[in-house]
């Protein structure tokens, strides 16, 4: 395939990895698609084909689910102690640490994000997630419950609960943080003793496939983790509908989230969803304005705005509106947009041609609706999927660019007059994933945090993630929480055992 994607020298292990068509991982073996088909993945910085990938479809999903079923029902995994499981997960975290450069480079080539960011955030956060979850493997426990049973007077019982793994899990992940989303999904499933069929996004399968190699190297038994790349409408849909899958965990668009719910009705598999957002980021006039400006810029521009929790609605108290908007626009203009491999790049290309079209379409709609760009507003260059970091003003809640998830570096700035008037406007969205608040008034900060209908509220910071902190959505932003101990609820089920003594 050749690597002619950048004038920069890329790691030779990475060059070798993408040089050969990549296979899928089923039952501990790397195999071609049953159909023999492959699909291309592209380098978004150039639009050129990066690698060919085995194209999974229904037959491959079926084989992978069978392998996961066998590993769960009767494989060595099902007999391992929690401590043994925890050690394997910890070892995987160590292997991620040992391969930071290689994984970060794959992420940059496939997704477009700046290598400096993939290296500092994506890979270490993924390793952290596995390490945090490794610790949970030995700490999932039930309770003993004193019971009264009114219709058996005088009888004595010993009643307790067991927390057992849900079973075979189908996991469908997006392209914005390919490796990290795989870690968020796999970590709790493995800690709980589940087995998995993972379908990475068709735009960014590479890091998950390299992770699959590290999973084998760590020593996980065959069939515990199966990785089937392919398209959503085929492989993804087959996984979501499969009758031998006990639960499906999905991250992606709200639109597809709804399809997943429908697909799950056949066998009533459990469903968890981490979906879109249109998060309000609120700057009060009593905040430290310099910090609030820098933080608000990074709230929207981090990962090119391709974050489900991006602070895409910037509410600013009227007396400081111009200063904050000018400040965020000045930051936007300073952002160095370029190939993620260049060391000085702080924003790479969007992930795909389709995503570029989607974002540019929203920019046009916004202008037609009367919005004005004080920075950016258009596509950048003729090669690759670059777009200018954009700050829109003259926006109001009725506009599409204020209601719909753009998933690009585009923020709509809106003034407000006081807290009472702000709250219903900030909550005027079908989403409820995250929110930001910038103020020095502690009491106001916590009152506003309580009033925001969102799964995460950041005060005087934004985009702060930790494996211990639960993350997920209110309203149409999803079902369930990822990370923290909350996520383990999604991968375990309770068995009540009652003994008459
Ligand atoms: P998408 O929701 O179509 O893709 C996410 C994952 O779902 C991918 O692995 C895809 O292959 C799979 N998928 C797609 N259709 C499926 C189906 N019918 N059954 C099962 N799996 C299916 O997202 P897409 O099209 O890449 O992006 C569209 C918009 O979605 C973005 O502009 C953004 O607004 C939103 N999005 C939100 C994400 C989040 O983190 N919440 C991540 C990615 C996209
Ligand atoms: Mg889609």
Coordinates of C-alpha atoms and ligand atoms in Angstrom, one line a residue:
X1 CA 0.0 0.0 0.0
X2 CA 2.9 2.3 0.7
X3 CA 3.0 5.0 3.3
X4 CA 3.3 8.1 1.1
X5 CA 1.1 10.1 3.5
X6 CA 3.5 12.5 5.0
X7 CA 7.0 13.9 4.5
X8 CA 7.6 12.9 8.1
X9 CA 9.3 9.6 8.9
X10 CA 6.8 7.3 10.6
X11 CA 7.7 4.6 13.0
X12 CA 8.7 1.5 11.0
X13 CA 6.4 -0.8 13.1
X14 CA 3.5 1.4 12.1
X15 CA 4.6 1.3 8.5
X16 CA 4.7 -2.5 8.5
X17 CA 1.4 -2.7 10.3
X18 CA -0.5 -0.7 7.6
X19 CA 1.4 -2.2 4.7
X20 CA -0.4 -5.5 4.8
X21 CA -4.2 -5.9 4.7
X22 CA -5.3 -6.2 8.3
X23 CA -7.4 -9.2 9.3
X24 CA -10.1 -9.6 12.0
X25 CA -9.7 -11.3 15.3
X26 CA -12.0 -14.2 15.9
X27 CA -11.4 -16.9 18.5
X28 CA -7.8 -15.9 19.1
X29 CA -6.9 -16.0 15.4
X30 CA -6.4 -13.4 12.7
X31 CA -8.7 -14.3 9.8
X32 CA -10.0 -12.8 6.5
X33 CA -13.6 -11.9 6.1
X34 CA -15.8 -14.9 5.1
X35 CA -16.6 -13.0 2.0
X36 CA -12.9 -12.3 1.3
X37 CA -13.8 -8.6 1.0
X38 CA -11.7 -5.7 2.3
X39 CA -12.5 -2.0 2.7
X40 CA -10.1 0.9 2.7
X41 CA -9.3 3.3 5.6
X42 CA -8.1 6.7 4.7
X43 CA -5.6 9.2 5.9
X44 CA -7.8 12.3 6.6
X45 CA -4.8 14.6 6.2
X46 CA -4.4 13.7 2.6
X47 CA -7.6 11.8 1.6
X48 CA -5.3 8.9 0.4
X49 CA -6.0 5.2 1.2
X50 CA -4.0 4.3 4.3
X51 CA -4.6 0.5 4.6
X52 CA -7.0 -2.3 3.6
X53 CA -9.1 -4.0 6.2
X54 CA -11.0 -7.2 6.2
X55 CA -14.6 -6.3 5.9
X56 CA -16.7 -8.0 8.5
X57 CA -20.4 -8.8 7.8
X58 CA -23.1 -11.0 9.2
X59 CA -21.2 -14.3 8.8
X60 CA -18.1 -12.9 10.6
X61 CA -20.2 -11.4 13.4
X62 CA -21.8 -14.8 13.7
X63 CA -18.5 -16.6 14.0
X64 CA -17.2 -14.0 16.5
X65 CA -20.4 -14.3 18.6
X66 CA -20.0 -18.1 18.6
X67 CA -16.4 -17.7 19.8
X68 CA -17.4 -15.2 22.5
X69 CA -20.3 -17.5 23.6
X70 CA -18.0 -20.5 23.9
X71 CA -15.4 -18.5 25.8
X72 CA -18.1 -17.2 28.2
X73 CA -20.0 -20.4 28.6
X74 CA -17.2 -23.0 28.9
X75 CA -13.8 -21.5 28.2
X76 CA -10.9 -21.0 30.6
X77 CA -12.0 -17.4 31.1
X78 CA -15.2 -18.6 32.8
X79 CA -13.1 -20.4 35.4
X80 CA -10.5 -17.8 36.0
X81 CA -10.3 -16.1 39.4
X82 CA -11.1 -12.4 39.5
X83 CA -7.4 -11.9 40.4
X84 CA -6.3 -13.7 37.3
X85 CA -8.6 -11.6 35.2
X86 CA -7.4 -8.4 36.9
X87 CA -3.7 -9.3 36.2
X88 CA -4.4 -9.8 32.5
X89 CA -6.1 -6.4 32.3
X90 CA -3.3 -4.8 34.1
X91 CA -0.8 -6.4 31.8
X92 CA -2.7 -5.0 28.8
X93 CA -2.4 -1.6 30.4
X94 CA 1.4 -2.1 30.7
X95 CA 1.5 -3.1 27.0
X96 CA -0.3 0.1 26.0
X97 CA 2.3 2.1 28.0
X98 CA 5.1 0.2 26.1
X99 CA 3.6 1.0 22.8
X100 CA 2.5 4.6 23.2
X101 CA 4.3 6.0 20.2
X102 CA 3.1 3.3 17.9
X103 CA -0.5 3.5 19.0
X104 CA -0.5 7.3 18.9
X105 CA 0.9 7.3 15.4
X106 CA -1.7 4.8 14.2
X107 CA -4.4 7.0 15.8
X108 CA -3.1 10.1 14.1
X109 CA -2.8 8.5 10.7
X110 CA -6.3 7.0 10.8
X111 CA -8.2 9.7 12.7
X112 CA -6.2 12.8 11.8
X113 CA -5.8 14.1 15.4
X114 CA -2.5 15.7 16.4
X115 CA 0.1 13.2 17.4
X116 CA 1.1 15.3 20.4
X117 CA -2.5 14.9 21.7
X118 CA -2.8 11.2 20.8
X119 CA 0.4 10.6 22.7
X120 CA -0.5 12.8 25.7
X121 CA -4.2 12.0 26.0
X122 CA -5.7 9.1 24.0
X123 CA -3.2 6.4 24.7
X124 CA -2.4 7.2 28.4
X125 CA -6.2 7.5 29.1
X126 CA -6.8 4.2 27.5
X127 CA -4.0 2.5 29.6
X128 CA -5.4 4.2 32.7
X129 CA -8.9 2.9 32.0
X130 CA -7.6 -0.7 31.8
X131 CA -5.6 -0.3 35.0
X132 CA -8.5 1.2 36.9
X133 CA -10.8 -1.6 35.7
X134 CA -8.1 -4.2 36.6
X135 CA -8.6 -3.2 40.2
X136 CA -12.4 -3.7 40.0
X137 CA -12.1 -7.3 38.9
X138 CA -11.5 -8.4 42.5
X139 CA -14.0 -6.0 44.1
X140 CA -17.3 -6.9 42.5
X141 CA -19.3 -8.4 45.4
X142 CA -22.8 -9.0 46.5
X143 CA -24.4 -8.5 49.9
X144 CA -26.1 -10.6 52.6
X145 CA -29.6 -9.5 53.2
X146 CA -31.7 -10.1 56.3
X147 CA -35.2 -11.2 55.1
X148 CA -38.5 -11.5 57.0
X149 CA -40.9 -13.4 54.7
X150 CA -44.3 -12.9 56.4
X151 CA -45.9 -16.1 55.2
X152 CA -43.4 -18.5 56.7
X153 CA -43.5 -17.6 60.4
X154 CA -40.6 -19.0 62.4
X155 CA -38.5 -19.9 59.3
X156 CA -34.9 -18.8 59.1
X157 CA -33.1 -18.0 55.9
X158 CA -29.7 -17.0 54.7
X159 CA -30.1 -14.7 51.7
X160 CA -27.4 -13.2 49.7
X161 CA -26.7 -11.7 46.2
X162 CA -24.1 -12.6 43.7
X163 CA -22.9 -10.2 41.1
X164 CA -22.4 -12.1 37.9
X165 CA -21.3 -11.0 34.4
X166 CA -24.0 -10.2 31.9
X167 CA -22.4 -12.5 29.3
X168 CA -21.5 -11.9 25.6
X169 CA -21.3 -8.2 24.9
X170 CA -21.5 -6.6 21.5
X171 CA -19.6 -3.3 21.5
X172 CA -19.9 -0.7 18.7
X173 CA -17.7 2.3 18.9
X174 CA -17.1 5.5 17.0
X175 CA -14.1 7.1 15.3
X176 CA -13.4 10.2 17.4
X177 CA -11.3 8.5 20.1
X178 CA -10.8 5.1 18.5
X179 CA -8.5 3.5 21.0
X180 CA -9.9 5.2 24.1
X181 CA -13.5 4.2 23.2
X182 CA -12.3 0.6 22.8
X183 CA -10.7 0.9 26.3
X184 CA -13.8 2.4 27.8
X185 CA -15.9 -0.4 26.5
X186 CA -13.5 -3.4 27.0
X187 CA -12.2 -2.5 30.4
X188 CA -15.4 -2.9 32.4
X189 CA -16.6 -5.9 30.3
X190 CA -13.4 -7.8 31.0
X191 CA -13.2 -6.8 34.7
X192 CA -16.8 -8.2 35.1
X193 CA -15.9 -11.5 33.3
X194 CA -17.9 -10.9 30.2
X195 CA -16.7 -11.7 26.7
X196 CA -16.8 -9.3 23.8
X197 CA -17.3 -8.8 20.1
X198 CA -16.0 -5.3 19.3
X199 CA -16.8 -3.5 16.1
X200 CA -14.6 -0.5 15.6
X201 CA -15.8 2.4 13.4
X202 CA -15.1 1.9 9.6
X203 CA -13.3 5.2 9.5
X204 CA -10.7 4.2 12.2
X205 CA -10.2 0.5 12.7
X206 CA -6.4 0.4 13.0
X207 CA -5.7 1.1 16.6
X208 CA -8.3 -1.4 17.7
X209 CA -6.7 -4.1 15.5
X210 CA -3.3 -3.3 17.0
X211 CA -4.9 -3.5 20.5
X212 CA -6.2 -6.9 19.5
X213 CA -2.6 -8.0 19.0
X214 CA -1.7 -6.7 22.4
X215 CA -4.7 -8.5 23.9
X216 CA -3.3 -11.8 22.6
X217 CA 0.2 -10.9 23.7
X218 CA -1.1 -10.2 27.2
X219 CA -2.5 -13.7 27.3
X220 CA -6.3 -13.4 27.2
X221 CA -7.8 -16.8 26.3
X222 CA -9.2 -17.3 22.8
X223 CA -12.6 -15.8 22.1
X224 CA -12.6 -13.5 25.1
X225 CA -12.1 -10.5 22.8
X226 CA -13.1 -10.7 19.2
X227 CA -12.7 -7.7 16.9
X228 CA -14.7 -7.5 13.7
X229 CA -14.1 -4.3 11.6
X230 CA -16.8 -3.4 9.1
X231 CA -19.6 -1.0 8.3
X232 CA -22.3 0.0 10.6
X233 CA -25.3 -0.9 8.4
X234 CA -23.9 -4.5 7.9
X235 CA -21.5 -5.7 10.7
X236 CA -22.8 -3.3 13.3
X237 CA -26.5 -4.0 12.6
X238 CA -25.8 -7.8 12.6
X239 CA -24.1 -7.5 16.0
X240 CA -26.9 -5.3 17.5
X241 CA -29.6 -7.8 16.4
X242 CA -27.7 -11.0 17.2
X243 CA -29.8 -13.4 19.4
X244 CA -26.8 -14.9 21.2
X245 CA -25.5 -11.5 22.3
X246 CA -26.7 -10.6 25.9
X247 CA -26.0 -6.9 25.8
X248 CA -25.0 -4.2 23.3
X249 CA -23.0 -1.2 24.2
X250 CA -23.0 1.6 21.7
X251 CA -21.3 5.0 21.3
X252 CA -22.2 7.1 18.4
X253 CA -25.0 9.2 16.9
X254 CA -28.4 9.5 18.6
X255 CA -29.9 8.5 15.3
X256 CA -28.1 5.1 15.2
X257 CA -28.6 4.8 19.0
X258 CA -32.3 4.6 18.3
X259 CA -31.7 1.9 15.6
X260 CA -29.7 -0.1 18.2
X261 CA -32.6 0.0 20.6
X262 CA -34.9 -1.4 17.9
X263 CA -32.4 -4.0 16.8
X264 CA -32.1 -5.2 20.5
X265 CA -35.8 -6.0 20.8
X266 CA -35.6 -9.5 19.2
X267 CA -34.0 -11.1 22.2
X268 CA -34.4 -8.1 24.6
X269 CA -30.7 -7.8 25.1
X270 CA -29.6 -5.2 27.5
X271 CA -28.6 -1.9 25.9
X272 CA -26.4 1.0 27.0
X273 CA -25.9 4.1 24.8
X274 CA -23.5 7.0 24.8
X275 CA -24.8 9.4 22.2
X276 CA -24.7 13.0 21.0
X277 CA -24.6 16.3 22.8
X278 CA -25.1 20.0 22.4
X279 CA -23.5 21.0 25.6
X280 CA -23.9 24.5 27.1
X281 CA -20.7 26.2 28.3
X282 CA -21.6 29.2 30.5
X283 CA -19.3 32.1 31.2
X284 CA -20.4 34.4 34.0
X285 CA -19.0 38.0 34.2
X286 CA -17.5 37.2 37.6
X287 CA -15.2 34.5 36.2
X288 CA -11.5 34.7 35.7
X289 CA -12.0 35.8 32.1
X290 CA -8.6 34.8 30.7
X291 CA -9.0 31.3 32.1
X292 CA -12.7 31.1 31.0
X293 CA -11.7 32.3 27.4
X294 CA -8.9 29.7 27.1
X295 CA -11.1 27.0 28.6
X296 CA -14.1 27.8 26.4
X297 CA -11.9 27.7 23.3
X298 CA -10.5 24.3 24.3
X299 CA -14.1 23.1 25.2
X300 CA -15.1 23.4 21.6
X301 CA -11.8 23.0 19.7
X302 CA -10.3 20.0 21.5
X303 CA -10.3 17.0 19.1
X304 CA -11.6 19.4 16.4
X305 CA -15.0 19.6 18.1
X306 CA -15.5 15.9 17.4
X307 CA -16.4 15.2 21.0
X308 CA -19.8 14.2 22.1
X309 CA -19.4 16.6 25.1
X310 CA -18.0 19.5 23.1
X311 CA -19.0 22.9 24.6
X312 CA -20.8 23.9 21.4
X313 CA -23.2 26.4 22.9
X314 CA -21.2 29.2 24.5
X315 CA -23.5 31.2 26.8
X316 CA -21.8 34.5 27.9
X317 CA -23.2 37.0 30.4
X318 CA -24.0 40.1 28.4
X319 CA -21.5 42.6 29.9
X320 CA -18.5 40.4 29.0
X321 CA -20.0 38.9 25.8
X322 CA -17.8 40.9 23.3
X323 CA -14.7 40.4 25.4
X324 CA -15.2 36.6 25.7
X325 CA -16.2 36.1 22.0
X326 CA -13.3 38.2 20.8
X327 CA -11.0 36.2 23.1
X328 CA -12.3 32.8 21.9
X329 CA -12.1 34.0 18.3
X330 CA -8.5 35.2 18.8
X331 CA -7.6 31.7 20.2
X332 CA -9.4 30.1 17.2
X333 CA -7.3 32.2 14.8
X334 CA -4.1 31.1 16.6
X335 CA -4.8 27.4 16.2
X336 CA -2.3 25.7 13.9
X337 CA -4.3 23.5 11.6
X338 CA -2.4 20.9 9.7
X339 CA -1.4 17.3 9.4
X340 CA -1.5 15.6 12.8
X341 CA 2.1 14.3 12.3
X342 CA 3.6 17.8 12.2
X343 CA 4.9 18.6 15.7
X344 CA 3.5 22.2 15.8
X345 CA -0.1 21.1 14.7
X346 CA -2.7 21.6 17.3
X347 CA -5.7 20.8 15.2
X348 CA -5.7 18.1 12.5
X349 CA -8.2 17.4 9.7
X350 CA -11.8 16.1 10.4
X351 CA -12.0 12.4 10.2
X352 CA -13.6 11.9 6.8
X353 CA -14.9 13.5 3.7
X354 CA -18.4 12.8 5.0
X355 CA -17.7 14.6 8.2
X356 CA -16.2 17.6 6.4
X357 CA -19.3 17.8 4.2
X358 CA -21.5 17.6 7.3
X359 CA -19.7 20.4 9.1
X360 CA -19.5 22.7 6.0
X361 CA -23.2 22.1 5.4
X362 CA -23.9 23.3 9.0
X363 CA -21.8 26.4 8.4
X364 CA -23.9 27.2 5.3
X365 CA -27.1 26.6 7.2
X366 CA -25.9 28.8 10.0
X367 CA -25.0 31.7 7.7
X368 CA -28.4 31.3 5.9
X369 CA -30.1 31.4 9.3
X370 CA -28.4 34.7 10.0
X371 CA -25.3 33.7 12.0
X372 CA -22.0 35.5 11.5
X373 CA -18.6 34.0 11.7
X374 CA -16.2 36.1 13.8
X375 CA -13.5 33.6 13.1
X376 CA -13.3 30.8 10.5
X377 CA -16.4 29.7 8.7
X378 CA -15.0 27.7 5.8
X379 CA -13.2 24.6 4.6
X380 CA -9.4 25.0 4.6
X381 CA -7.2 24.0 1.7
X382 CA -7.8 21.6 -1.2
X383 CA -6.3 18.4 0.1
X384 CA -7.5 16.5 3.2
X385 CA -10.5 17.3 5.4
X386 CA -9.6 20.5 7.1
X387 CA -12.0 23.1 8.3
X388 CA -11.3 26.5 10.1
X389 CA -12.0 26.7 13.8
X390 CA -15.2 28.8 13.8
X391 CA -17.0 31.1 16.3
X392 CA -20.5 32.1 15.3
X393 CA -22.4 35.0 16.7
X394 CA -26.0 36.4 16.0
X395 CA -27.2 32.9 17.0
X396 CA -30.3 32.0 19.0
X397 CA -32.0 28.8 20.3
X398 CA -34.3 28.4 17.3
X399 CA -31.4 27.9 14.9
X400 CA -30.3 24.6 13.7
X401 CA -26.6 25.4 14.5
X402 CA -27.7 25.9 18.1
X403 CA -29.9 22.8 18.3
X404 CA -28.2 20.1 16.3
X405 CA -24.9 18.4 17.0
X406 CA -22.3 19.6 14.4
X407 CA -19.4 17.5 15.7
X408 CA -16.8 19.9 14.3
X409 CA -14.9 23.0 15.5
X410 CA -17.9 25.3 15.4
X411 CA -19.2 27.1 18.5
X412 CA -22.4 29.2 18.7
X413 CA -22.0 32.2 21.1
X414 CA -25.1 33.5 22.7
X415 CA -25.5 36.3 25.3
X416 CA -27.6 36.0 28.5
X417 CA -28.7 38.4 31.2
X418 CA -29.1 36.5 34.4
X419 CA -29.2 33.0 35.9
X420 CA -33.0 32.7 35.9
X421 CA -33.3 33.5 32.2
X422 CA -30.2 31.4 31.4
X423 CA -31.3 28.0 32.9
X424 CA -34.3 27.1 30.7
X425 CA -32.3 28.2 27.7
X426 CA -29.2 26.2 28.6
X427 CA -31.5 23.2 29.1
X428 CA -33.4 23.8 25.9
X429 CA -32.0 20.8 24.0
X430 CA -32.9 17.2 23.4
X431 CA -29.4 16.3 24.7
X432 CA -28.0 16.3 28.2
X433 CA -24.4 15.0 28.1
X434 CA -22.2 17.7 29.6
X435 CA -22.0 21.4 30.6
X436 CA -19.4 23.9 31.7
X437 CA -19.6 26.8 34.2
X438 CA -17.1 29.5 34.6
X439 CA -17.5 31.7 37.8
X440 CA -15.7 32.6 41.0
X441 CA -19.0 32.5 43.0
X442 CA -18.9 29.0 44.5
X443 CA -22.5 29.1 45.6
X444 CA -23.8 30.1 42.2
X445 CA -21.6 27.5 40.5
X446 CA -23.1 24.6 42.5
X447 CA -26.7 26.0 42.1
X448 CA -26.3 26.1 38.4
X449 CA -24.6 22.7 38.3
X450 CA -27.7 21.3 40.1
X451 CA -30.1 22.9 37.6
X452 CA -28.3 21.7 34.5
X453 CA -29.8 18.6 33.0
X454 CA -26.5 17.0 32.0
X455 CA -24.5 13.9 33.0
X456 CA -21.3 15.8 33.6
X457 CA -20.8 19.4 34.8
X458 CA -17.4 21.0 34.7
X459 CA -16.8 24.0 36.9
X460 CA -13.8 26.2 36.0
X461 CA -12.5 23.5 33.7
X462 CA -13.7 21.5 30.7
X463 CA -13.0 18.1 29.1
X464 CA -11.6 16.7 32.3
X465 CA -11.8 12.9 32.1
X466 CA -10.8 10.2 34.6
X467 CA -11.3 6.5 34.6
X468 CA -12.9 6.9 38.1
X469 CA -15.4 9.6 37.1
X470 CA -18.7 8.4 35.5
X471 CA -19.6 9.8 32.1
X472 CA -22.9 9.6 30.2
X473 CA -26.0 11.3 29.2
X474 CA -29.3 12.6 30.5
X475 CA -32.2 12.8 28.0
X476 CA -31.3 11.7 24.4
X477 CA -27.6 11.7 25.2
X478 CA -27.9 8.1 26.3
X479 CA -28.6 5.3 28.7
X480 CA -26.1 4.3 31.5
X481 CA -22.8 5.6 32.5
X482 CA -19.3 4.7 31.3
X483 CA -16.3 4.7 33.6
X484 CA -16.2 4.8 37.3
X485 CA -17.9 2.2 39.4
X486 CA -21.2 3.1 37.8
X487 CA -20.2 1.4 34.5
X488 CA -20.0 -2.0 36.3
X489 CA -23.7 -1.9 36.7
X490 CA -24.0 -2.3 32.9
X491 CA -21.8 -5.4 32.8
X492 CA -23.0 -7.3 35.8
X493 CA -26.3 -8.6 36.9
X494 CA -27.6 -9.6 40.4
X495 CA -28.6 -13.1 41.4
X496 CA -30.5 -13.4 44.7
X497 CA -29.8 -16.7 46.5
X498 CA -32.1 -17.6 49.3
X499 CA -31.5 -20.7 51.6
X500 CA -33.9 -22.0 54.2
X501 CA -31.8 -22.9 57.2
Ligands
LIG1 P1 -22.6 6.6 13.6 O1 -23.5 6.6 14.8 O2 -23.2 6.2 12.3 O3 -21.3 5.6 13.9 C1 -20.9 5.1 15.1 C2 -20.7 3.6 15.1 O4 -22.0 3.0 14.8 C3 -19.8 3.1 14.0 O5 -19.0 2.0 14.5 C4 -20.7 2.7 12.9 O6 -20.2 1.7 12.0 C5 -21.8 2.1 13.7 N1 -23.1 2.1 13.0 C6 -23.6 2.9 12.1 N2 -24.9 2.5 11.7 C7 -25.2 1.4 12.4 C8 -26.3 0.5 12.5 N3 -27.4 0.7 11.7 N4 -26.3 -0.5 13.4 C9 -25.2 -0.7 14.1 N5 -24.1 0.1 14.1 C10 -24.1 1.1 13.3 O7 -21.9 8.0 13.5 P2 -21.3 8.7 12.1 O8 -22.2 8.4 11.0 O9 -19.9 8.2 12.0 O10 -21.3 10.2 12.5 C11 -22.5 10.9 12.4 C12 -22.7 11.9 13.5 O11 -22.9 11.1 14.7 C13 -21.6 12.8 13.8 O12 -21.6 13.9 13.0 C14 -21.8 13.1 15.3 O13 -22.8 14.1 15.4 C15 -22.4 11.8 15.8 N6 -21.4 11.0 16.5 C16 -21.4 11.0 17.9 C17 -20.4 10.3 18.6 C18 -20.3 10.3 20.0 O14 -19.3 10.1 20.6 N7 -21.4 10.4 20.7 C19 -19.3 9.6 17.9 C20 -19.4 9.6 16.4 C21 -20.4 10.3 15.8
LIG2 MG1 -23.5 6.9 10.3

